[in-house]
CSV table of C-alpha atoms in Angstrom, one decimal:
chain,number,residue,atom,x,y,z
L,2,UNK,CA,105.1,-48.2,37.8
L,3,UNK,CA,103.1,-48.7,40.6
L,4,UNK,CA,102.9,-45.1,42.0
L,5,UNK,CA,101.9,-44.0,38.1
L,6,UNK,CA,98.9,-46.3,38.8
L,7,UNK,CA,98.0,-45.4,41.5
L,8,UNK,CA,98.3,-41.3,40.0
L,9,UNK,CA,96.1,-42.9,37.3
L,10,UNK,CA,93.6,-44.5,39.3
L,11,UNK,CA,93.3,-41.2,41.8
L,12,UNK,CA,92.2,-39.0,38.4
L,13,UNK,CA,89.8,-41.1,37.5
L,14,UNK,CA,88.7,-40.8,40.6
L,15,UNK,CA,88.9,-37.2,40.7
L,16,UNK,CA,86.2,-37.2,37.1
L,17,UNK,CA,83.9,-39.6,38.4
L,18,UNK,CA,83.2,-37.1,41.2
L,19,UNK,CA,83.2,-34.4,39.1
L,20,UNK,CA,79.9,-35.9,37.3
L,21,UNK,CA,76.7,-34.8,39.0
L,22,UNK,CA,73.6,-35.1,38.5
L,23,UNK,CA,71.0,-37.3,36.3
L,24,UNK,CA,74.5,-39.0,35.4
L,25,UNK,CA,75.8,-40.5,38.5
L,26,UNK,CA,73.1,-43.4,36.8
L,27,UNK,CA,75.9,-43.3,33.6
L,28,UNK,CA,77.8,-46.0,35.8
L,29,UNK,CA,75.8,-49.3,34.4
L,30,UNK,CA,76.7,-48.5,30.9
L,31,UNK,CA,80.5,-48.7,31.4
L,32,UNK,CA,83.1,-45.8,31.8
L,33,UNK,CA,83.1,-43.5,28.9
L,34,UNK,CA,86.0,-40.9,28.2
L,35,UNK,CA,86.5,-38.3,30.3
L,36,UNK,CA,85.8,-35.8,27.1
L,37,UNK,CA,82.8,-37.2,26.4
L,38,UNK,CA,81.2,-36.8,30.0
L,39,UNK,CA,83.1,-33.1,29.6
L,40,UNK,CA,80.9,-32.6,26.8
L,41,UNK,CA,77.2,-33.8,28.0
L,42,UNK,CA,77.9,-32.4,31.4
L,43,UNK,CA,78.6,-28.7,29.3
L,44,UNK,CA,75.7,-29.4,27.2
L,45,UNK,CA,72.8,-30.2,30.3
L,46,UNK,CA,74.0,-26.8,31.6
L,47,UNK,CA,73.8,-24.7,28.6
L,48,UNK,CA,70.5,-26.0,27.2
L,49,UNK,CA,67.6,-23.8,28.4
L,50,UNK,CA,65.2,-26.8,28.3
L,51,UNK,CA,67.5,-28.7,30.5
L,52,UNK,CA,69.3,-26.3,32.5
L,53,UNK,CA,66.4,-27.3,35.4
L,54,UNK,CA,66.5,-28.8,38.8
L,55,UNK,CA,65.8,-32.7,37.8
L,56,UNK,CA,63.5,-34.4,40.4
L,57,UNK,CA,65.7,-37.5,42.0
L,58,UNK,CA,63.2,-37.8,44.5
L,59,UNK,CA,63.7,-41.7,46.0
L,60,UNK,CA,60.7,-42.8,47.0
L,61,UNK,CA,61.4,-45.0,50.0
L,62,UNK,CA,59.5,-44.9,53.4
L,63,UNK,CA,62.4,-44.2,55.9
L,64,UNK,CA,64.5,-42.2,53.3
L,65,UNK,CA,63.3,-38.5,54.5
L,66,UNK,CA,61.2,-37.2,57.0
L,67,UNK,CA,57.4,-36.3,56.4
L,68,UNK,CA,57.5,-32.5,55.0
L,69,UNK,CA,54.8,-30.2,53.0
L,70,UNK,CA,52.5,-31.5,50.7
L,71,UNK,CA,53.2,-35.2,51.8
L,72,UNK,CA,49.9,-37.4,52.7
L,73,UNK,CA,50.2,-39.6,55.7
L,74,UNK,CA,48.6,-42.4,56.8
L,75,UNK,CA,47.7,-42.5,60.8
L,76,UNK,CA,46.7,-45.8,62.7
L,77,UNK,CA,45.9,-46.2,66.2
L,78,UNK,CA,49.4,-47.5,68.0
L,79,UNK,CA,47.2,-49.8,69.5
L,80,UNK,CA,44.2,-50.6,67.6
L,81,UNK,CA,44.6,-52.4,64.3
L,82,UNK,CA,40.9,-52.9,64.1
L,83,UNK,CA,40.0,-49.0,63.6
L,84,UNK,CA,39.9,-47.7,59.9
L,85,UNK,CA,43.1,-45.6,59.1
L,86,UNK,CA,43.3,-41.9,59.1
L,87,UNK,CA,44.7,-40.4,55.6
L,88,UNK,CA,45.3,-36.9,56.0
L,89,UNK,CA,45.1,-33.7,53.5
L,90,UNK,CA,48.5,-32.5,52.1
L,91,UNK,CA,50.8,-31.6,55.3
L,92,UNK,CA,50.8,-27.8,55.5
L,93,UNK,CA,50.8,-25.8,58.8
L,94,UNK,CA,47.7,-24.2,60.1
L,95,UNK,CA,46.0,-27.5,59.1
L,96,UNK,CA,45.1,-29.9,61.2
L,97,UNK,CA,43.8,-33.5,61.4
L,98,UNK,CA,40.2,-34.2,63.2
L,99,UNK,CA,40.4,-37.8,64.9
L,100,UNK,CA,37.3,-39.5,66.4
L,101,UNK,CA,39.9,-39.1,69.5
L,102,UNK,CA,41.3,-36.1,69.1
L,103,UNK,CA,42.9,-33.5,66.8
L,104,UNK,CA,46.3,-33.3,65.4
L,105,UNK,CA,48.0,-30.3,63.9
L,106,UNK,CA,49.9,-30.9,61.0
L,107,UNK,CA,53.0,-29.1,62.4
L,108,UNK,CA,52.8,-32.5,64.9
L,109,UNK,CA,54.0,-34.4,61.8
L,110,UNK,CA,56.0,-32.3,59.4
L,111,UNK,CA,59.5,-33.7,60.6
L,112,UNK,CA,58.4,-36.8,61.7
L,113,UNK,CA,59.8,-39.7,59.6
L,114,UNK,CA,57.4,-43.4,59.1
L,115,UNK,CA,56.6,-45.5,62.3
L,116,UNK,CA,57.1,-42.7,64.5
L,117,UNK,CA,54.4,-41.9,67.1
L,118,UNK,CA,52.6,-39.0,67.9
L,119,UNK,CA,49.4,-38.5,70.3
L,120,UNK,CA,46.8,-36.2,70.5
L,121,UNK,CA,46.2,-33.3,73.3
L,122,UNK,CA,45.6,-35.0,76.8
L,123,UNK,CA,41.2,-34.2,77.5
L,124,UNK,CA,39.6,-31.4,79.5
L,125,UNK,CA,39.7,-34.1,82.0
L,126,UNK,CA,42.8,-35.0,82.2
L,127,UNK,CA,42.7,-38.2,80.1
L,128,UNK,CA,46.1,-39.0,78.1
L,129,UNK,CA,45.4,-38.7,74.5
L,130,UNK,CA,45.6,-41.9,71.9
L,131,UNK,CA,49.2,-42.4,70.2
L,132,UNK,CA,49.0,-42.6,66.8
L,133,UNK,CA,51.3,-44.2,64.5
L,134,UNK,CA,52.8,-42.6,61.1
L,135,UNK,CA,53.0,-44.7,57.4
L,136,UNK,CA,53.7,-43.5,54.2
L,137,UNK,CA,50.5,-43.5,51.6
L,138,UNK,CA,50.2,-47.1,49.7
L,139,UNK,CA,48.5,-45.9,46.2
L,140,UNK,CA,45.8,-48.8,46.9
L,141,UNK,CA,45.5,-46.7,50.5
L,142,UNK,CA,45.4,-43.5,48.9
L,143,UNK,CA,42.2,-44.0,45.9
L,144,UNK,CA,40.4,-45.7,48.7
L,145,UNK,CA,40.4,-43.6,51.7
L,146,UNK,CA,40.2,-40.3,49.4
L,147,UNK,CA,37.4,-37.7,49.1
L,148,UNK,CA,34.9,-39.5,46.3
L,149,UNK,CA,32.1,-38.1,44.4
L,150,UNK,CA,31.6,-41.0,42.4
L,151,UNK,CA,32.3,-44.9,43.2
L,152,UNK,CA,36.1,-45.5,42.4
L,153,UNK,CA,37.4,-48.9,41.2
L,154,UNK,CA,38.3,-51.1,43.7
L,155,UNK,CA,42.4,-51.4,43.8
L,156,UNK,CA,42.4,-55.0,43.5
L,157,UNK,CA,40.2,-54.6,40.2
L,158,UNK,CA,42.0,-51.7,39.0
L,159,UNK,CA,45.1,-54.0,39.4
L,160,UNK,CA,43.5,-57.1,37.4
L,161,UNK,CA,42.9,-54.5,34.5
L,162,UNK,CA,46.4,-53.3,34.2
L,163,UNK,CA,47.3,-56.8,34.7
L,164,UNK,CA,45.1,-58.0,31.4
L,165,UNK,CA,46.8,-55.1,29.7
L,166,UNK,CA,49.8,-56.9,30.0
L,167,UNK,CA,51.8,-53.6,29.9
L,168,UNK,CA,55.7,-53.7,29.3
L,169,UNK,CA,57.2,-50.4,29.0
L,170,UNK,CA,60.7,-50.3,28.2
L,171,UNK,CA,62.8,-46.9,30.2
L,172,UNK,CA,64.3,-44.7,27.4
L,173,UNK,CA,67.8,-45.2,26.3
L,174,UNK,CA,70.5,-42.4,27.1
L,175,UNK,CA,70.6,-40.1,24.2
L,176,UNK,CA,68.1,-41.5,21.9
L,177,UNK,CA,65.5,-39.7,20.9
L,178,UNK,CA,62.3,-42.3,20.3
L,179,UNK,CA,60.6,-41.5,17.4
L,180,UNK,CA,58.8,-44.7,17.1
L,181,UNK,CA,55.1,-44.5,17.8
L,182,UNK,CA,53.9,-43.8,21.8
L,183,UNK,CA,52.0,-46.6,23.8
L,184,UNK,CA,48.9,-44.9,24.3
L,185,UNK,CA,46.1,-46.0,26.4
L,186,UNK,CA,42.5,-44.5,26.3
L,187,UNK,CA,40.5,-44.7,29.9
L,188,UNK,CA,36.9,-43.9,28.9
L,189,UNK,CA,35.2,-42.9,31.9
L,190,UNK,CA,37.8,-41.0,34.6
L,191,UNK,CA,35.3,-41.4,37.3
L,192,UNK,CA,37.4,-41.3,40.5
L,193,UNK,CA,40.6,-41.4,39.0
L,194,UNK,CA,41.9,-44.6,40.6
L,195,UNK,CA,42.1,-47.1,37.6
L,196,UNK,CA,44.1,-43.4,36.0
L,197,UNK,CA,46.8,-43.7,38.4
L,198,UNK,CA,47.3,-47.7,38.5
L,199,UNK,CA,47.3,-47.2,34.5
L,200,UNK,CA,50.2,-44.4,34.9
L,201,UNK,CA,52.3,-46.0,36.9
L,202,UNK,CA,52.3,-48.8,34.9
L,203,UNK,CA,53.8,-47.1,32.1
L,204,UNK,CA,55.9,-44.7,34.2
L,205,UNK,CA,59.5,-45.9,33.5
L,206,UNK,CA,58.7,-45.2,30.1
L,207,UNK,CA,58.7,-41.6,30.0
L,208,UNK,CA,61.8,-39.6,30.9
L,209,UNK,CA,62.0,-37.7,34.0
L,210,UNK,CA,60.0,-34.6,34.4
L,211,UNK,CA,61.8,-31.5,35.5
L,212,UNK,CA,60.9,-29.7,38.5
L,213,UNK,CA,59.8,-26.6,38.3
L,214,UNK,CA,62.6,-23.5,38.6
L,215,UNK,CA,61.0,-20.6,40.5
L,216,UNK,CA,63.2,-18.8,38.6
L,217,UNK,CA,61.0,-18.9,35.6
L,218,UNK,CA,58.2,-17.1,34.2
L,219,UNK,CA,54.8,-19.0,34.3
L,220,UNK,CA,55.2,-19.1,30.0
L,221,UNK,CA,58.6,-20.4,30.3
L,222,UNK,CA,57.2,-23.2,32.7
L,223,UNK,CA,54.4,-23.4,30.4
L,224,UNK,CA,56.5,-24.2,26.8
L,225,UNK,CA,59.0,-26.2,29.3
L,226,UNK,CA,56.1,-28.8,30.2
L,227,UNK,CA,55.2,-29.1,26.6
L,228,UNK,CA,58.6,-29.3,25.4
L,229,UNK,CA,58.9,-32.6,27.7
L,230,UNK,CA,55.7,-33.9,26.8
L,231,UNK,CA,56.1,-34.0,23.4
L,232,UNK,CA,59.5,-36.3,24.2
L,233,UNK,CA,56.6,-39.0,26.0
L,234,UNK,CA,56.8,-42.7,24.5
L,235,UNK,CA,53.8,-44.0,26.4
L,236,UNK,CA,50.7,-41.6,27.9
L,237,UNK,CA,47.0,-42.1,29.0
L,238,UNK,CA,44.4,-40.7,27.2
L,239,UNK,CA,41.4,-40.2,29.9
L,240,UNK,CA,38.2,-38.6,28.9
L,241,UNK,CA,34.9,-38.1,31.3
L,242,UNK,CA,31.9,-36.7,30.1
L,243,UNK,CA,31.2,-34.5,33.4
L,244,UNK,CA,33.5,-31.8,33.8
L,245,UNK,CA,32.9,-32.0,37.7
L,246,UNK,CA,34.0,-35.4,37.6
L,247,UNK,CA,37.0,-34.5,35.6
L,248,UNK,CA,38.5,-32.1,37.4
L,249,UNK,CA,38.2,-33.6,40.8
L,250,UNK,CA,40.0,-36.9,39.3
L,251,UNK,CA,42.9,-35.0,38.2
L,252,UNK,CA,43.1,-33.1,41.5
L,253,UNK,CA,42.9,-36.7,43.1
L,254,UNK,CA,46.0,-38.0,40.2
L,255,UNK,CA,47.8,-35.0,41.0
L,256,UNK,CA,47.4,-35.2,45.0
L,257,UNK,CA,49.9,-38.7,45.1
L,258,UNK,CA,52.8,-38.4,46.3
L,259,UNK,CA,53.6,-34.5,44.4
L,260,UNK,CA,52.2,-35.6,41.6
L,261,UNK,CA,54.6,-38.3,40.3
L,262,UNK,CA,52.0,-39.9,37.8
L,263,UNK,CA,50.0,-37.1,37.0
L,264,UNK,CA,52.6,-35.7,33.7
L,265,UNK,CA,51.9,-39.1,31.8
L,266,UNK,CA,47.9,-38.3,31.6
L,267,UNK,CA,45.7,-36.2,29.8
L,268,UNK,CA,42.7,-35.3,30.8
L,269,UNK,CA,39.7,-34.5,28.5
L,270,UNK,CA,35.7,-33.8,28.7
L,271,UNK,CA,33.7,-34.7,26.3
L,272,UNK,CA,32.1,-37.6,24.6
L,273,UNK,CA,34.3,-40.6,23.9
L,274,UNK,CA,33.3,-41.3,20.4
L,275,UNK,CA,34.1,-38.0,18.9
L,276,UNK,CA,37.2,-37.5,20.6
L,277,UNK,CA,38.4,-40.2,18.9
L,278,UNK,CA,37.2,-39.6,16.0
L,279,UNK,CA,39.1,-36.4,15.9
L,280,UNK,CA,41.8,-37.9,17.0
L,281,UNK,CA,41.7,-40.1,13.8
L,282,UNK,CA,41.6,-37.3,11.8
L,283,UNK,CA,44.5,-35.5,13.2
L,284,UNK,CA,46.5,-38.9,12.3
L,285,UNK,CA,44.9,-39.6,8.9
L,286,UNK,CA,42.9,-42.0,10.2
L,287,UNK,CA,45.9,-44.7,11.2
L,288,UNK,CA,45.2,-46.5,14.2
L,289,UNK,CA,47.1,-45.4,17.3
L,290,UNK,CA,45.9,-46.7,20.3
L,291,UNK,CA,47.4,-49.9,22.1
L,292,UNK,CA,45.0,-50.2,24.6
L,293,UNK,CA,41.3,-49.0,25.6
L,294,UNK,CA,39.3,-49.4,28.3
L,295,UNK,CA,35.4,-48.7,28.7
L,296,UNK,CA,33.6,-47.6,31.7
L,297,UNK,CA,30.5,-45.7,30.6
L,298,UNK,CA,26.9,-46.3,30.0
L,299,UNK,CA,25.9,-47.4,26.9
L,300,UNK,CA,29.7,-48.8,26.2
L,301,UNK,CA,28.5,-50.7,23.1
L,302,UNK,CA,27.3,-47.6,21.5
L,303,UNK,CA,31.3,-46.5,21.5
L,304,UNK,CA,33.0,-49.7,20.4
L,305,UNK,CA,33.2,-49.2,16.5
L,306,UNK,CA,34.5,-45.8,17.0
L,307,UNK,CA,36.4,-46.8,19.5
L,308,UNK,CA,37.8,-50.2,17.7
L,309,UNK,CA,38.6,-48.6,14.2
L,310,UNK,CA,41.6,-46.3,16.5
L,311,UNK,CA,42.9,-49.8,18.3
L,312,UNK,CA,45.8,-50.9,16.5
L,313,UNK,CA,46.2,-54.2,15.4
L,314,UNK,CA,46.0,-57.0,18.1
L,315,UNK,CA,45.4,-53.9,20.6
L,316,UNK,CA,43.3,-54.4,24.1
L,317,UNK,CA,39.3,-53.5,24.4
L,318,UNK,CA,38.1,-53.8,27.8
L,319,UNK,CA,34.2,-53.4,28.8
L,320,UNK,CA,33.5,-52.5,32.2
L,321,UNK,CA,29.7,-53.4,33.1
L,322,UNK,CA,27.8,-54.3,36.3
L,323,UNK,CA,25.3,-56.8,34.8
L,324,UNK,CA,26.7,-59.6,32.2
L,325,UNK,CA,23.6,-58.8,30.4
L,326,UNK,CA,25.5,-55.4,29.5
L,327,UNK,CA,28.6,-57.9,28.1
L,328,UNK,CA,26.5,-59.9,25.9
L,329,UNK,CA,24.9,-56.6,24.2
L,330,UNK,CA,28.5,-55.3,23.6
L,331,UNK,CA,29.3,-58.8,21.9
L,332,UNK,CA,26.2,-58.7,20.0
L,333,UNK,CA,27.0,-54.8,18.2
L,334,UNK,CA,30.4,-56.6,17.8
L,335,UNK,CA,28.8,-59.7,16.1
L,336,UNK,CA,26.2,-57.1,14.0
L,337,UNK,CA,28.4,-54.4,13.0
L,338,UNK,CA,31.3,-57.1,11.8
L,339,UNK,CA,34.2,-55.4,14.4
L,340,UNK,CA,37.3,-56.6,13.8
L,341,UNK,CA,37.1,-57.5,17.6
L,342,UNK,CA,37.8,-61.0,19.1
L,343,UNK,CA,36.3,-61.7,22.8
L,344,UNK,CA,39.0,-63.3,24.0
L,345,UNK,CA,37.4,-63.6,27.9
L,346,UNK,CA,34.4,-62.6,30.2
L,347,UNK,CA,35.7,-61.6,34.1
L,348,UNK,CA,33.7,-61.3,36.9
L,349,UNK,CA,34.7,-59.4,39.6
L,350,UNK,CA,34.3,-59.9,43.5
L,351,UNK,CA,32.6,-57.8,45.7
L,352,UNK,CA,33.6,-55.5,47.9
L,353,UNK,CA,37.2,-55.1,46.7
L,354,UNK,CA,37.8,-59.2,46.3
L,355,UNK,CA,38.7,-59.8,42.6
L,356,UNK,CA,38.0,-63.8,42.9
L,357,UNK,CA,35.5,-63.9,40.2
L,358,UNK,CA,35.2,-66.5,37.9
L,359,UNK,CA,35.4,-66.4,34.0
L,360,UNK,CA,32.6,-67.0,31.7
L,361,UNK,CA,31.6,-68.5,28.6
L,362,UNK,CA,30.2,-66.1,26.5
L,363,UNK,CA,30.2,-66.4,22.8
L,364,UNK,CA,27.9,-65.5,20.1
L,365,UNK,CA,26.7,-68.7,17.8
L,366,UNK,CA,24.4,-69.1,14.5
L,367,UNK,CA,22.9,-72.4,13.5
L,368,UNK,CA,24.7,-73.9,11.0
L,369,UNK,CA,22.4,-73.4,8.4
L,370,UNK,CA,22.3,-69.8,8.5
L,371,UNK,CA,26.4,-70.0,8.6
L,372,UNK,CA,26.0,-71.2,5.0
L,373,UNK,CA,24.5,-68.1,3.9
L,374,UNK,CA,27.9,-65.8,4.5
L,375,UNK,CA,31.1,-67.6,3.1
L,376,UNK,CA,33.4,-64.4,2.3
L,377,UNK,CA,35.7,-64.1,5.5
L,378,UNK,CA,35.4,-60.0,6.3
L,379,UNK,CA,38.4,-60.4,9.2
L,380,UNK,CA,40.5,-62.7,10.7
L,381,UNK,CA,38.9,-65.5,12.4
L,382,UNK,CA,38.5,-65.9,16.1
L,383,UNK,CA,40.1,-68.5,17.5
L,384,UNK,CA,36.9,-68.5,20.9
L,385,UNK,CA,34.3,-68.4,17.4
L,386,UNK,CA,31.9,-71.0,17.9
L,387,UNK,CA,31.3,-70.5,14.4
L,388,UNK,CA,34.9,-71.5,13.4
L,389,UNK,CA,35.7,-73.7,16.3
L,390,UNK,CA,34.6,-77.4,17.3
L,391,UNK,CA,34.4,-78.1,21.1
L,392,UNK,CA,34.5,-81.2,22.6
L,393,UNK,CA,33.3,-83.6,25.2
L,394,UNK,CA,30.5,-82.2,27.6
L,395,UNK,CA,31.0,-78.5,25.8
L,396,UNK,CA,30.2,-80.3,22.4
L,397,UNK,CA,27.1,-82.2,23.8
L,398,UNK,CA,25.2,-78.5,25.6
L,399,UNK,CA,26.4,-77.0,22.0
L,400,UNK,CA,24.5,-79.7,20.1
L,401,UNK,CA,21.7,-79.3,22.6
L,402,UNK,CA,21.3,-75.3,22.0
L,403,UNK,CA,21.4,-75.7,18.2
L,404,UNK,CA,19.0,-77.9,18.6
L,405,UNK,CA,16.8,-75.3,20.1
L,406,UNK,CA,18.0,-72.5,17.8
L,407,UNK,CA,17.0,-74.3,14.4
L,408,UNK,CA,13.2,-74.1,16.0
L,409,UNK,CA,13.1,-70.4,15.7
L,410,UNK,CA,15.9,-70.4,12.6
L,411,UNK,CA,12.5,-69.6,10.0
L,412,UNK,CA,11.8,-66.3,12.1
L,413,UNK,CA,14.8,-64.8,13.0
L,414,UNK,CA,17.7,-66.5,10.7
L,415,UNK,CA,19.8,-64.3,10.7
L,416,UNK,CA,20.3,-63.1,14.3
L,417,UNK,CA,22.7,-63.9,16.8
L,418,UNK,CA,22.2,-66.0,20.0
L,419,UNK,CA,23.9,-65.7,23.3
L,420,UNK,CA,25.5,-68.5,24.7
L,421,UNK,CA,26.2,-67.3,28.4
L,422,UNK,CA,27.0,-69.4,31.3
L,423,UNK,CA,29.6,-69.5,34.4
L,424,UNK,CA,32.5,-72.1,34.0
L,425,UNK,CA,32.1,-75.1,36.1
L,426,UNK,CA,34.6,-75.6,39.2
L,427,UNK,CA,35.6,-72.1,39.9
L,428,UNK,CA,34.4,-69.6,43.5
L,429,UNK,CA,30.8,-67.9,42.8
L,430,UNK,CA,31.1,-64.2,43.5
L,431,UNK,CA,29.0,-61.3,42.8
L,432,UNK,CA,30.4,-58.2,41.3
L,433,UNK,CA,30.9,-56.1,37.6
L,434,UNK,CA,32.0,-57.8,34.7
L,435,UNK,CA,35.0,-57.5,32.7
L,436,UNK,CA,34.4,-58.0,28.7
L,437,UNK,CA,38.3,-58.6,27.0
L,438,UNK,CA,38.2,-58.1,23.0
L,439,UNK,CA,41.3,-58.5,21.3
L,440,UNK,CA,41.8,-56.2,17.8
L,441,UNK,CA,41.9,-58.2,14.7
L,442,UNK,CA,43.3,-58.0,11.3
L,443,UNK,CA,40.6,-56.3,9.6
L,444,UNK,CA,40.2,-58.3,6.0
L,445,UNK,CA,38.4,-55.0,4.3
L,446,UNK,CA,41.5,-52.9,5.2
L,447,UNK,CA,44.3,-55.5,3.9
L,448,UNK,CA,41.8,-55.9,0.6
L,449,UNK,CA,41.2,-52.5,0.2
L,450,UNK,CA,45.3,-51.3,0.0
């Protein structure tokens, strides 16, 4: 008995190895039959679509050495003061020009993290500086790259991503995902940094993307790419209005780390407010984003198109650098009716500190002219003033600026006022502001069907 287990236990063995490939990850979900890991295994290798080299590339510092089209990161060996050096994509006949010296990239291709290189000793004889080798950090990478326009800071960009409160679940062996896609729109691709926090947030979401086979034709690697595309459950929908600007962020996206985030973004020119209204219409006009961010002049001028494709209880986040910019975005909100809730008001730190303190800014009618409109159009916000009793000190300044508002009530009755001012106790820093709307239930809608 023992020696047939032991035969047993050496075939199993013997299958296990035989499976290769994208399902050596097969093990967490138990051990299947031998006929049906036969059977996918037959399948991968006859299906044109599959039949591809699949990219198992592990990202971790000291797993390979440096080789072409890596970016490295080079810091004096003995100067942790001096900025760092990021270089172009490794490729030889390149080379790397140091305030002390120049490197060739054939210096580096081989080299693996932490190792030490040094540049040519002088004309006069003095040894050259050692330089030490790190991998790219993305926060590295959007700040030290070329820029033609003012990138997001990485601590902001991360704060965003954070607010979206993004939880993409990986796709489950064998099941295709017909649900609807998380979908993001970034209006305003600028530099591109806030485009590749956003896709690598939502990156275990997507299956993996197949390497390119040199062994195909540029159509079959064309219908190939779509073919995966079209099996995406969550993508970023980035549009900027300057084609310039547009092209050099995807060249940035596409530039870290061989592209690992760049598949799960689309890029578009154009304006903002007629993409999506095309977008709409190629969906019958049902709602389909989860998230939206806006980074563009003029931002208010965009919300109602923006806010009737925002699903239900979906993300709207306003990117200004004055609060006065905020307040005028609440105030189309407030005049147009948006199903739109501003949840919060963020300000950001400068120069790359996100310490910035949250404000207090609502929109507010006397309560005489609240009389006038009793027919509730959405769902009520829960931060309304007009819905909502404060209390305490917040109740006494409220009382104090109704007082103030009923003086001009006869010649402007109906128009909003702005209550803005910073919350007391927090760290006063100077910086952009972040307006966070939340999608409503929109009343019309749910009357209207």
């Amino acid at each position: 008995m023992r020696h047939a287990a032991s035969r047993s236990r050496h075939r199993s063995a013997r299958r296990s190895a035989a499976v290769s490939g994208p399902f050596r990850e097969l093990h967490f979900l138990g051990p299947l039959p031998y006929t049906s890991m036969t059977f996918l295994w037959r399948a991968t290798r006859q299906s044109p679509a599959l039949n591809r080299h699949w990219q198992q590339t592990r990202h971790i510092a000291d797993l390979r050495p440096f080789r072409i089209g890596d970016h490295v990161i080079l810091r004096p060996k003995n100067d942790r003061t001096t900025s760092p050096v990021l270089s172009r994509s490794l490729k030889p006949g390149r080379r790397i020009d140091t305030h002390k010296g120049v490197i060739p990239h054939e210096d580096i291709i081989g080299k693996r993290v932490r190792d030490v290189i040094r540049t040519p000793t002088t004309k006069a004889g003095k040894q050259g500086i050692e330089y030490r080798l790190h991998e790219v950090k993305l926060e590295e990478y959007v700040r030290l790259t070329k820029r033609l326009v003012t990138p997001l800071y990485p601590q902001d960009a991360q704060l965003i991503v954070g607010l979206l409160d993004l939880h993409p679940n990986p796709p489950a062996w064998g099941q295709s995902h017909k649900g609807p896609k998380l979908e993001i729109l970034e209006a305003g691709t600028g530099h591109g940094a806030l485009t590749l926090f956003l896709s690598r947030a939502i990156h275990a979401a997507n299956p993996p993307f197949p390497a390119q086979d040199p062994d195909l034709e540029d159509d079959e690697e064309h219908t190939a790419s779509q073919n995966w595309k079209a099996t995406r459950r969550a993508l970023i929908h980035t549009i900027e209005i300057s084609p310039k600007y547009s092209a050099h962020a995807e060249k940035v996206v596409k530039g870290f780390r061989h592209g690992i985030y760049h598949h799960n973004v689309d890029f578009h020119v154009g304006n903002v407010s007629d993409w999506a209204d095309s977008a709409l219409a190629d969906r019958g006009g049902e709602p389909f984003l989860s998230h939206a961010f806006l980074d563009l002049p003029g931002a208010e001028t965009h919300i109602s198109t923006v806010a009737s494709a925002l699903r239900t209880d979906g993300t709207l986040i306003v990117f200004n650098p004055s609060i006065t910019q905020i307040m005028a975005a609440l105030e189309k909100v407030k005049e147009d009716r948006l199903p739109l809730e501003l949840e919060r008001v963020i300000e950001l730190g400068v120069n790359g500190g996100s310490g910035g303190r949250e404000w207090d800014v609502r929109a507010v009618k006397p309560r005489a002219s609240q009389k006038a409109s009793t027919t509730p159009l959405m769902e009520p916000a829960e931060g309304d003033s007009a819905s909502v009793e404060d209390s305490g000190a917040e109740l006494g300044r409220d009382q104090e600026l109704e007082a103030a508002l009923r003086k001009t009530e006869a010649e402007e009755k109906d128009k909003w006022k702005m209550v803005c001012r910073p919350k007391v106790g927090d760290a006063i820093v100077g910086g952009g502001f972040l307006g966070v709307f939340r999608k409503l239930k929109d009343m019309r809608e749910t009357a209207g069907s």
